[in-house]
JSON list of C-alpha atoms in Angstrom, two decimals:
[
{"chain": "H", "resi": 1, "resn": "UNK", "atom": "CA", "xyz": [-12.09, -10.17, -0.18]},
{"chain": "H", "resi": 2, "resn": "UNK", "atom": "CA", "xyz": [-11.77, -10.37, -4.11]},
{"chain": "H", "resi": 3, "resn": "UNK", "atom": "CA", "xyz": [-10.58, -6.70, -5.62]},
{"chain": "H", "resi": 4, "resn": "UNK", "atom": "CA", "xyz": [-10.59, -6.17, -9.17]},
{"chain": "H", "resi": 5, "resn": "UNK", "atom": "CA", "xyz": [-9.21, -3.17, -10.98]},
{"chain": "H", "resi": 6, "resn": "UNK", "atom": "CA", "xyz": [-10.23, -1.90, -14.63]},
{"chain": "H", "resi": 7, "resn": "UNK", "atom": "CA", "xyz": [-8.28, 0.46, -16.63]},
{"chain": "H", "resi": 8, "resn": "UNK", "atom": "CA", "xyz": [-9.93, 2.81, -19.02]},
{"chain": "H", "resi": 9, "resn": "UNK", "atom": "CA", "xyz": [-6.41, 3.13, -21.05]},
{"chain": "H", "resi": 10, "resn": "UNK", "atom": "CA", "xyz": [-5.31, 0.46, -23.34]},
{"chain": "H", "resi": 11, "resn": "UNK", "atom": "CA", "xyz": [-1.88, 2.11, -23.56]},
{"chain": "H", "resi": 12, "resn": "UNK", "atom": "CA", "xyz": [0.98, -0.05, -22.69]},
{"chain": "H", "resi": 13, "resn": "UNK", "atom": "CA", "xyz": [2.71, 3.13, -20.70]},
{"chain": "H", "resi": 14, "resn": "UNK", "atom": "CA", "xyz": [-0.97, 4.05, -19.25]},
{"chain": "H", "resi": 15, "resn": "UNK", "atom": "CA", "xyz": [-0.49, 6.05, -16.66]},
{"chain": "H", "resi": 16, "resn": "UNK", "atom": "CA", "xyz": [-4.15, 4.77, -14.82]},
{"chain": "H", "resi": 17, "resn": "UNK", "atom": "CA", "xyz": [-2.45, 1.24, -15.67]},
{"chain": "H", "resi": 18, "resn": "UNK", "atom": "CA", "xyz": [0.40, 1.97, -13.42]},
{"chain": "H", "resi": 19, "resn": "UNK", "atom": "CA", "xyz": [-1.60, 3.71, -10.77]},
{"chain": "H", "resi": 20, "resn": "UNK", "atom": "CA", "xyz": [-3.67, 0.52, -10.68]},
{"chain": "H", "resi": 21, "resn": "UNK", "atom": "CA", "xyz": [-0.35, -1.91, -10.42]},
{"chain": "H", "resi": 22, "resn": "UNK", "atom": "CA", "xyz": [0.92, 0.20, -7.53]},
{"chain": "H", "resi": 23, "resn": "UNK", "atom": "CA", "xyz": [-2.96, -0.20, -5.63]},
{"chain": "H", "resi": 24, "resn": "UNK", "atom": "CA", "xyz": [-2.67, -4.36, -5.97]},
{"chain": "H", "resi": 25, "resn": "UNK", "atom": "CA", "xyz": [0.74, -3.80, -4.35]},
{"chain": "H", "resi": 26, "resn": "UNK", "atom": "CA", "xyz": [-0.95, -2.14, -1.26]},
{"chain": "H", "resi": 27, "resn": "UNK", "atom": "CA", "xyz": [-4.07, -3.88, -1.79]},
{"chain": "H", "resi": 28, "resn": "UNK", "atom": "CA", "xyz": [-4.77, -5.16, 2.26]},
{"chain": "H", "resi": 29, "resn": "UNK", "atom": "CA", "xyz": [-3.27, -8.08, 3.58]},
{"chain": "H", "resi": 30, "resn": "UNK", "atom": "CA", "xyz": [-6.63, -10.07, 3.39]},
{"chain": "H", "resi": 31, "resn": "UNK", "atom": "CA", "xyz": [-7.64, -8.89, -0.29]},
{"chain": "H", "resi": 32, "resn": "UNK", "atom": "CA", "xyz": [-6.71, -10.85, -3.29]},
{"chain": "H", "resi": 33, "resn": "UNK", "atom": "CA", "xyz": [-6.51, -8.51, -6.20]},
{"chain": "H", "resi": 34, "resn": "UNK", "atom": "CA", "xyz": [-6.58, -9.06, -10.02]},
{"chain": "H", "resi": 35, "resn": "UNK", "atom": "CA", "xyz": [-5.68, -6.15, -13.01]},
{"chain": "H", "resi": 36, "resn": "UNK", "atom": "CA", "xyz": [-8.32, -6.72, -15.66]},
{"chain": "H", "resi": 37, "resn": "UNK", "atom": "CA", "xyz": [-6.22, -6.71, -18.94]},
{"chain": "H", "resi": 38, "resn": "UNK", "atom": "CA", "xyz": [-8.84, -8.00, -21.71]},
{"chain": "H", "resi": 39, "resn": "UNK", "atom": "CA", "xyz": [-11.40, -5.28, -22.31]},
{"chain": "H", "resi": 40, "resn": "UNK", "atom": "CA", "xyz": [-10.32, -5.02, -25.58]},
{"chain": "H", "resi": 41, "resn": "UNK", "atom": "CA", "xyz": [-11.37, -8.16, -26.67]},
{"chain": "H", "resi": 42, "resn": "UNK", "atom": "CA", "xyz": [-14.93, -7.04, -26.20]},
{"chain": "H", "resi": 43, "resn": "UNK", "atom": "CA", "xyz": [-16.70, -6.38, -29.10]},
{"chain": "H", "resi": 44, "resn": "UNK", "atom": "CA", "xyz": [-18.70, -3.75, -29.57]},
{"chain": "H", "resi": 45, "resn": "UNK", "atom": "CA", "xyz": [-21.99, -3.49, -27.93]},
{"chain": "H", "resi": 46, "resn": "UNK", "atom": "CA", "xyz": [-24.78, -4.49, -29.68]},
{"chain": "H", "resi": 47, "resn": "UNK", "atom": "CA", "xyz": [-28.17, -5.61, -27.76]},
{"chain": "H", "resi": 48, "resn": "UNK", "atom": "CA", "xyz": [-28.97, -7.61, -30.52]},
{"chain": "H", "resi": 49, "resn": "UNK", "atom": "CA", "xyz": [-25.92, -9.76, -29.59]},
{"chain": "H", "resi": 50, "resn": "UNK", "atom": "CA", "xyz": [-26.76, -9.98, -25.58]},
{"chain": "H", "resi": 51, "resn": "UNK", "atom": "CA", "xyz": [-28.03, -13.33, -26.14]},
{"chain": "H", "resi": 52, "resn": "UNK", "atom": "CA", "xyz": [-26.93, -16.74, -24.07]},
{"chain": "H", "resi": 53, "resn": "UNK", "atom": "CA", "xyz": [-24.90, -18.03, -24.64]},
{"chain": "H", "resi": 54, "resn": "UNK", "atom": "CA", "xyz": [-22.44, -14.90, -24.16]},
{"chain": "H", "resi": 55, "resn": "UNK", "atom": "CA", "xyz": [-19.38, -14.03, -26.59]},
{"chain": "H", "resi": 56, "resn": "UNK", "atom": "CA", "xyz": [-16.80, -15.70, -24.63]},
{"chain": "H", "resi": 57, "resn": "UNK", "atom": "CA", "xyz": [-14.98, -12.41, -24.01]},
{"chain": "H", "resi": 58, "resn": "UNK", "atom": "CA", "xyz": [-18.45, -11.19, -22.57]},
{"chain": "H", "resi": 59, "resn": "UNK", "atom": "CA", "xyz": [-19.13, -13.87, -20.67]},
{"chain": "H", "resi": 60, "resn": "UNK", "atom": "CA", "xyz": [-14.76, -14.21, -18.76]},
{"chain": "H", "resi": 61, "resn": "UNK", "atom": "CA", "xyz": [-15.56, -10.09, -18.62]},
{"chain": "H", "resi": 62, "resn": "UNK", "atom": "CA", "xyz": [-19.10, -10.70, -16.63]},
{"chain": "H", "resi": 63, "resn": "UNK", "atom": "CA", "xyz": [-17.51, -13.56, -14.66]},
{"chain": "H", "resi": 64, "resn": "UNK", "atom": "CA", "xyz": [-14.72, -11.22, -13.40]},
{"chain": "H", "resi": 65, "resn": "UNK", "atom": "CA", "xyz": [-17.11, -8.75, -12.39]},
{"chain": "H", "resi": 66, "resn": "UNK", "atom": "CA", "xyz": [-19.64, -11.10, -10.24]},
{"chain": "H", "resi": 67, "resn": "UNK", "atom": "CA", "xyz": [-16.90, -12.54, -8.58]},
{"chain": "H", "resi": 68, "resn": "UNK", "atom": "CA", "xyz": [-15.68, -9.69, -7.36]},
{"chain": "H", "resi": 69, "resn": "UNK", "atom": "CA", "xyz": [-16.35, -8.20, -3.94]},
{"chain": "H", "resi": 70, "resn": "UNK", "atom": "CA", "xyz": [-15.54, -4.57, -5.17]},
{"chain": "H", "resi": 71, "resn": "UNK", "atom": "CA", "xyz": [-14.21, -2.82, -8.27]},
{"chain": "H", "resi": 72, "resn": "UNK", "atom": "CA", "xyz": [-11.22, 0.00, -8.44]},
{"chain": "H", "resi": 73, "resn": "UNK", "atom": "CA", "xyz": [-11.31, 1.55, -11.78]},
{"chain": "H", "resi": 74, "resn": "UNK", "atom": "CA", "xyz": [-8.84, 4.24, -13.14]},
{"chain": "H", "resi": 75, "resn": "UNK", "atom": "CA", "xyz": [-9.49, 6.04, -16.68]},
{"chain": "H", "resi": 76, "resn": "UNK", "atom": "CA", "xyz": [-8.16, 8.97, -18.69]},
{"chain": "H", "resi": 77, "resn": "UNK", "atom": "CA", "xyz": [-10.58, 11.63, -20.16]},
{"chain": "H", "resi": 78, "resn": "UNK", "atom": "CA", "xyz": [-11.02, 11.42, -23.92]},
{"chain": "H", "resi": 79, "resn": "UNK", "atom": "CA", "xyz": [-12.76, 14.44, -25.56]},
{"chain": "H", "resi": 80, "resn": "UNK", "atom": "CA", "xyz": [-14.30, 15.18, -21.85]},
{"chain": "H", "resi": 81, "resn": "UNK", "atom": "CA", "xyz": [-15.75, 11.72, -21.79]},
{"chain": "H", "resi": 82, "resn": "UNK", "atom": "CA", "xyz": [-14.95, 8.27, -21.05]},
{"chain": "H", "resi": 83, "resn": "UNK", "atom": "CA", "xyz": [-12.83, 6.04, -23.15]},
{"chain": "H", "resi": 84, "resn": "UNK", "atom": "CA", "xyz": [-14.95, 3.95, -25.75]},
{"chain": "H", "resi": 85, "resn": "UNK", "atom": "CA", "xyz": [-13.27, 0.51, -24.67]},
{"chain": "H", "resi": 86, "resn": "UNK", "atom": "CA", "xyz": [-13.91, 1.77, -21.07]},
{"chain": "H", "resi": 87, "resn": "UNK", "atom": "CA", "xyz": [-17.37, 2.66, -22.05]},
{"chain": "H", "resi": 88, "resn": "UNK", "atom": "CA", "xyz": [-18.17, -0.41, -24.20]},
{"chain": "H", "resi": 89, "resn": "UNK", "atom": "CA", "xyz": [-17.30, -2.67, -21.78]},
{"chain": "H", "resi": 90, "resn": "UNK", "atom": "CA", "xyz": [-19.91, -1.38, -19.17]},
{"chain": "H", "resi": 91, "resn": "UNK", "atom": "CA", "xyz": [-22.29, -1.38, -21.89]},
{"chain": "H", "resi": 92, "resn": "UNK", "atom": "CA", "xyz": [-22.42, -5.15, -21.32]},
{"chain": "H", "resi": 93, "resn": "UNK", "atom": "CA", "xyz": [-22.90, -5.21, -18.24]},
{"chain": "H", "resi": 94, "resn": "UNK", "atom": "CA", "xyz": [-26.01, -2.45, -18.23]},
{"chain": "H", "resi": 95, "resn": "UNK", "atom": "CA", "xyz": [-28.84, -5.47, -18.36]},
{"chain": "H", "resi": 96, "resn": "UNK", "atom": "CA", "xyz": [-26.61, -8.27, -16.76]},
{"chain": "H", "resi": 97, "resn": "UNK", "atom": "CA", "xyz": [-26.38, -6.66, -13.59]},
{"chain": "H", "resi": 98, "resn": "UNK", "atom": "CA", "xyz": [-23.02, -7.46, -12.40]},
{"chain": "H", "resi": 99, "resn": "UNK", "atom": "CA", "xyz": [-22.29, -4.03, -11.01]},
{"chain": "H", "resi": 100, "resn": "UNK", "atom": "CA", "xyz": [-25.45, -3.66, -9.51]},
{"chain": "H", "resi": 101, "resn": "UNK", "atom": "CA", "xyz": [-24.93, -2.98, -5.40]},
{"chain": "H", "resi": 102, "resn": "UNK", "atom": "CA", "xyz": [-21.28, -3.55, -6.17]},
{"chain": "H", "resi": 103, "resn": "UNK", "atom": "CA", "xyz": [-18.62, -1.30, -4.81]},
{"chain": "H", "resi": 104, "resn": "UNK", "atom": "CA", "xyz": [-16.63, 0.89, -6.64]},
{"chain": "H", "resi": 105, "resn": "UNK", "atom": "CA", "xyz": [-13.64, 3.27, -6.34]},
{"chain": "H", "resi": 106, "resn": "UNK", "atom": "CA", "xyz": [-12.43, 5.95, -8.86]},
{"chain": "H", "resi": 107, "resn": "UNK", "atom": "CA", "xyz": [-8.72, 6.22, -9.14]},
{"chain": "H", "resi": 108, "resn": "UNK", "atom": "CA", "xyz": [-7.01, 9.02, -11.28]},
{"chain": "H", "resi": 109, "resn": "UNK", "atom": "CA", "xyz": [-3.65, 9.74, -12.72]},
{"chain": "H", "resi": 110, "resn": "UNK", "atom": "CA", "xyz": [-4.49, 13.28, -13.70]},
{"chain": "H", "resi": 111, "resn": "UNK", "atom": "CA", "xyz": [-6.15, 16.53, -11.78]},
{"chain": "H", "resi": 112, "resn": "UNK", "atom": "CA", "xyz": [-7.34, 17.69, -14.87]},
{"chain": "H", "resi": 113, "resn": "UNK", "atom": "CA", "xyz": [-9.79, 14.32, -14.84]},
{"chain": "H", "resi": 114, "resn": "UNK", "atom": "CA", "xyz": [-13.03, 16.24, -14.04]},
{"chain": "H", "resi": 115, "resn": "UNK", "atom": "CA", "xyz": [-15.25, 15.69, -17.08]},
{"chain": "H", "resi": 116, "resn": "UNK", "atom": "CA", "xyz": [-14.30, 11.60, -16.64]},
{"chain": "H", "resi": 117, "resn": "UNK", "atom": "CA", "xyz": [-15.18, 11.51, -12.99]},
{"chain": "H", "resi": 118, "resn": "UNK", "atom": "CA", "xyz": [-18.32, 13.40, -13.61]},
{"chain": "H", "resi": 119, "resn": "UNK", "atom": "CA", "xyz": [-19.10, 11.11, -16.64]},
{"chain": "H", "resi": 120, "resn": "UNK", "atom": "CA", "xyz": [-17.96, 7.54, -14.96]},
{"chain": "H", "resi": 121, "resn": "UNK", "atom": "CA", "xyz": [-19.98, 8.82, -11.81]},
{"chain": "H", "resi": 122, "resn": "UNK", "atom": "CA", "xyz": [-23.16, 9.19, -13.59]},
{"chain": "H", "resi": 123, "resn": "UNK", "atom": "CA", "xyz": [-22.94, 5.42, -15.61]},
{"chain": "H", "resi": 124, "resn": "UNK", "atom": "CA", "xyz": [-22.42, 3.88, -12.18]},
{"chain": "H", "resi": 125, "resn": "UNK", "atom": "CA", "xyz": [-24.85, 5.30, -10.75]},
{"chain": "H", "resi": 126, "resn": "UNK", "atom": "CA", "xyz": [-27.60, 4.59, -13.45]},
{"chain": "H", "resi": 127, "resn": "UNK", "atom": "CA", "xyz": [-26.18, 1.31, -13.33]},
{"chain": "H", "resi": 128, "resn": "UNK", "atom": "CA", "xyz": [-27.00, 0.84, -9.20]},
{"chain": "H", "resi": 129, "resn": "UNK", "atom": "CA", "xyz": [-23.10, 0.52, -8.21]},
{"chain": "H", "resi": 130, "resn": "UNK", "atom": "CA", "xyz": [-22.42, 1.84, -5.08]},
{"chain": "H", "resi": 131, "resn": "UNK", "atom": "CA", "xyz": [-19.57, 4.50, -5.06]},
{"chain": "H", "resi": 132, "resn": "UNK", "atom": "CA", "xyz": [-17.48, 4.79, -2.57]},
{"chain": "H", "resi": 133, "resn": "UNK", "atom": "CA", "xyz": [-16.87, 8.48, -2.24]},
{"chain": "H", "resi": 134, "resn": "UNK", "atom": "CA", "xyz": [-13.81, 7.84, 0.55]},
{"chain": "H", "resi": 135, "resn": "UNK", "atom": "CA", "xyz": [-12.21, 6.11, -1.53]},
{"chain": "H", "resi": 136, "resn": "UNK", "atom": "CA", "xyz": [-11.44, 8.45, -4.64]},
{"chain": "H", "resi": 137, "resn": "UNK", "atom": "CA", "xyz": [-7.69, 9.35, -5.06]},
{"chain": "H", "resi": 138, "resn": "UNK", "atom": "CA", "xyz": [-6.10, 11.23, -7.96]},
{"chain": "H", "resi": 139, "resn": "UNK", "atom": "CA", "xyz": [-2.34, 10.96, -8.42]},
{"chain": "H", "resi": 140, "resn": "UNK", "atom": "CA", "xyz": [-0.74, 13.63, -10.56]},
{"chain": "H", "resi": 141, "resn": "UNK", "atom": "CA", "xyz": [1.25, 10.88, -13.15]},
{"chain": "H", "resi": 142, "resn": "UNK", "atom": "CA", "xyz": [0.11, 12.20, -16.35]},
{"chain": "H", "resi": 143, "resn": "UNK", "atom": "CA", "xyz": [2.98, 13.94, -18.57]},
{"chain": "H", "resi": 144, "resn": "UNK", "atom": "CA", "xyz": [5.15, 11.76, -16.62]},
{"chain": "H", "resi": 145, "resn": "UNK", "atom": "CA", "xyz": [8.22, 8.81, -17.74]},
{"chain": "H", "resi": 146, "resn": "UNK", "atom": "CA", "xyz": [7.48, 5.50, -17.05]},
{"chain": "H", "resi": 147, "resn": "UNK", "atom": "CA", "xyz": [10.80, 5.87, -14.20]},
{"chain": "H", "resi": 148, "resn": "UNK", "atom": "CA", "xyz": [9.28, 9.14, -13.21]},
{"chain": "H", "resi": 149, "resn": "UNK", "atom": "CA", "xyz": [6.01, 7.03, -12.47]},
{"chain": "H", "resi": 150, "resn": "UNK", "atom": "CA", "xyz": [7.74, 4.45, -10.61]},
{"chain": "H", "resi": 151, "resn": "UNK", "atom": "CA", "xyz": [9.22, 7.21, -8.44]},
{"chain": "H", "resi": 152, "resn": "UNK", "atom": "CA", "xyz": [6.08, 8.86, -7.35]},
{"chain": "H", "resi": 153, "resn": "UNK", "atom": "CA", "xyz": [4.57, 5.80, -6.74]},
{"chain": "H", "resi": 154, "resn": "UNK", "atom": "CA", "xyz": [7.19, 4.40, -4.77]},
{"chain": "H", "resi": 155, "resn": "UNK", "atom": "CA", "xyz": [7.74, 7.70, -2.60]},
{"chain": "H", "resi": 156, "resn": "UNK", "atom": "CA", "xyz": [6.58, 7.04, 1.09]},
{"chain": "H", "resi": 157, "resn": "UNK", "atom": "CA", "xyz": [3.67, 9.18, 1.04]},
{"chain": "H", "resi": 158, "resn": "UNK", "atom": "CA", "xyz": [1.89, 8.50, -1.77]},
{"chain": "H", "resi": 159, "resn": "UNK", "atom": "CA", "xyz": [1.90, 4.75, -0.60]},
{"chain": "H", "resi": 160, "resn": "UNK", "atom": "CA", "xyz": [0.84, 5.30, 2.40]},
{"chain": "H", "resi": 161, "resn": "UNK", "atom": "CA", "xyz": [-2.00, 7.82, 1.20]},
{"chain": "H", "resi": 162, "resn": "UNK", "atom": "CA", "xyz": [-3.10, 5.22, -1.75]},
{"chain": "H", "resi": 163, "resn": "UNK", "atom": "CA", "xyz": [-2.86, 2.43, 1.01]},
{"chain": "H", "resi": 164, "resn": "UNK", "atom": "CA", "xyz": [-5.20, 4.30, 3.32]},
{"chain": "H", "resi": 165, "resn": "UNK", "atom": "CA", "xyz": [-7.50, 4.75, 0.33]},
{"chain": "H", "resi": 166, "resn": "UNK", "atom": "CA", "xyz": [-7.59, 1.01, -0.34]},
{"chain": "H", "resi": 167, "resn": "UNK", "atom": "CA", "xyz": [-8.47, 0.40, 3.29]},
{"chain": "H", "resi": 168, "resn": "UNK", "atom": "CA", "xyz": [-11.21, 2.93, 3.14]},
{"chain": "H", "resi": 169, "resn": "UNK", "atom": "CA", "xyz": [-12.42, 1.13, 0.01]},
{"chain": "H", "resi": 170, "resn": "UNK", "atom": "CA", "xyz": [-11.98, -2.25, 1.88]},
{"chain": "H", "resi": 171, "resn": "UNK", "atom": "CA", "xyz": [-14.27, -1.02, 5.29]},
{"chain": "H", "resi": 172, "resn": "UNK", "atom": "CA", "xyz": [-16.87, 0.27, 2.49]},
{"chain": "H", "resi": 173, "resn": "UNK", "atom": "CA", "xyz": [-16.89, -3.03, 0.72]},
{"chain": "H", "resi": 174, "resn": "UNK", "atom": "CA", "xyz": [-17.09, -4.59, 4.27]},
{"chain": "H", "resi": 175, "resn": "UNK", "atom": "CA", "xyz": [-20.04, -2.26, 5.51]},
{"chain": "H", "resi": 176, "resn": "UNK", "atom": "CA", "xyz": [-22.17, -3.66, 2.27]},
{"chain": "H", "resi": 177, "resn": "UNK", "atom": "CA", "xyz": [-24.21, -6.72, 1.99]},
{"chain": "H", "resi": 178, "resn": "UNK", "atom": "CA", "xyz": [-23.26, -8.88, -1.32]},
{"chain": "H", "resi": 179, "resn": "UNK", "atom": "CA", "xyz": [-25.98, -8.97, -3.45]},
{"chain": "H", "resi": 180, "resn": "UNK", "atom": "CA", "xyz": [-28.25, -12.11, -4.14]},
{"chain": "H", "resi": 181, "resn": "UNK", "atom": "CA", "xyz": [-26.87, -12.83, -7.81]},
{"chain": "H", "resi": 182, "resn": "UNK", "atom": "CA", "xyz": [-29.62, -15.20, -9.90]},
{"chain": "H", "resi": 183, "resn": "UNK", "atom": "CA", "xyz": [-29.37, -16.21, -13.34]},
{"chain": "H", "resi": 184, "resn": "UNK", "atom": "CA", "xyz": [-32.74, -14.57, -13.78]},
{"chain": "H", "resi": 185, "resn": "UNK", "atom": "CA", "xyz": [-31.64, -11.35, -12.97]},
{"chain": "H", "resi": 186, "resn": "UNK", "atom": "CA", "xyz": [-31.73, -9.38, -15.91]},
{"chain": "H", "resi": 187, "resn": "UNK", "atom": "CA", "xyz": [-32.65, -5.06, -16.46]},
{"chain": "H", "resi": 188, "resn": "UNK", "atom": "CA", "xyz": [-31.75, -4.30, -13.24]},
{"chain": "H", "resi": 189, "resn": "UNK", "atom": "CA", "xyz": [-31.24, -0.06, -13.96]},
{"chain": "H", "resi": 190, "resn": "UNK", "atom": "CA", "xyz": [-33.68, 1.01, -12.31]},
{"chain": "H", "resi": 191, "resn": "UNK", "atom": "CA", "xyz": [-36.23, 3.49, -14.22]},
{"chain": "H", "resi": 192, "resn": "UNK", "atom": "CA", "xyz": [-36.49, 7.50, -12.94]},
{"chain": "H", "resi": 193, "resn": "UNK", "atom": "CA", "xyz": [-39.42, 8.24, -10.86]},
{"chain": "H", "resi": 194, "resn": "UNK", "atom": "CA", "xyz": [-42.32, 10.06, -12.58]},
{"chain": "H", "resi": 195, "resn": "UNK", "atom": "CA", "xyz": [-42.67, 13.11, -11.56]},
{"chain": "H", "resi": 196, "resn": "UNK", "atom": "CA", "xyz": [-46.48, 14.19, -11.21]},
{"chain": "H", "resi": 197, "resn": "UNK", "atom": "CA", "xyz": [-47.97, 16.72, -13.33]}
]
C-alpha cells in the first residue's frame, strides 16, 4: 500500500507539514509513504494549457497521484478557504481524474480549521474522491515552536491516536476497489442530476 501526503502550506515551519512528517512515521508497517514537496512548481491552472503532453511538473504531480493507493492531505485555512497552491494543484487534476474513487484523509493542525474542511470536503467530493470520514484528525499545533511541535507529536498519546487514524485510513483504503485507470479517461466530475420541473 502506496500513501501519499499533500500539504496545503508551503511554509518551511508549516505546522500541517509537520503533522504530515509525524503520520509517515506511524504510517503501518505494510504502507510505503511519500511527503509531496513540489506543488509549487505547478503553474497556474489554465485549461488552455491541459494539453499532452503535460508541463512536466503536471505530469510528476499526476503521476504521484495515480500511483497512489490513498491520499492524506493537511492544509491551513486562508481567508476561510483553501490555500491557492493547495487549490491550484487540484485544479489539474479536475479533468485527469487521478483522484477519482481515490481515498482520502483530512489531517489538521488547527481546531479553528472549519471553513478549510468544509471547503476541501466539497472539491473532493465534486471531484469523485472518496473521503474517509474515520480517518479525520485535527492536532492543536498551530501558534506552536517548531520544539513545541516536536513535543506534541512525540507525546504517547497523540501517536498512538494519529497511528490509529492511519490504520483506519489503511482498512478504508483496503475496503475499496482501485479504480480501472485508462489513458482515455478524461472529465470524469460527474454532472448534478436535473431536477424535474
Amino acid at each position: 500500500m502506496h500513501l501519499l501526503a499533500l500539504s496545503g502550506s508551503l511554509r518551511a515551519d508549516s505546522t500541517n507539514t509537520a503533522l504530515l512528517r509525524a503520520a509517515g512515521e506511524l504510517a503501518p508497517a505494510d504502507a510505503s509513504f511519500m511527503l509531496y514537496t513540489d506543488i509549487a512548481a505547478l503553474p497556474a491552472f489554465n485549461p488552455d494549457h491541459d494539453t499532452q503532453p503535460a508541463h512536466a511538473a503536471v505530469a510528476r504531480f499526476r503521476a504521484a497521484l495515480q500511483s497512489a493507493d490513498g491520499v492524506l492531505i493537511a492544509s491551513p485555512e486562508y481567508a476561510h478557504g483553501v490555500p491557492g497552491a493547495l487549490k491550484n494543484a487540484l485544479d489539474w487534476v479536475v479533468a485527469s481524474g487521478e483522484l477519482v474513487d481515490k481515498p482520502v484523509a483530512l489531517l489538521h493542525a488547527s481546531p479553528r480549521g472549519q471553513f478549510v474542511r468544509a471547503a476541501l470536503a466539497e472539491i473532493l467530493l465534486t471531484m469523485s474522491a472518496r473521503l474517509i470520514d474515520d480517518a479525520t484528525l485535527t492536532v492543536p499545533l498551530l501558534g506552536r515552536t517548531t520544539d513545541e511541535m516536536a513535543t506534541l507529536l512525540a507525546k504517547p498519546d497523540t501517536r498512538t491516536t494519529l497511528r490509529s487514524v492511519l490504520q483506519c485510513f489503511a482498512d478504508g483504503i483496503s475496503a475499496t476497489p482501485k479504480p480501472d485507470f485508462g489513458s482515455e479517461h478524461r472529465n470524469p466530475v460527474k454532472s448534478p442530476p436535473i431536477k424535474p420541473d
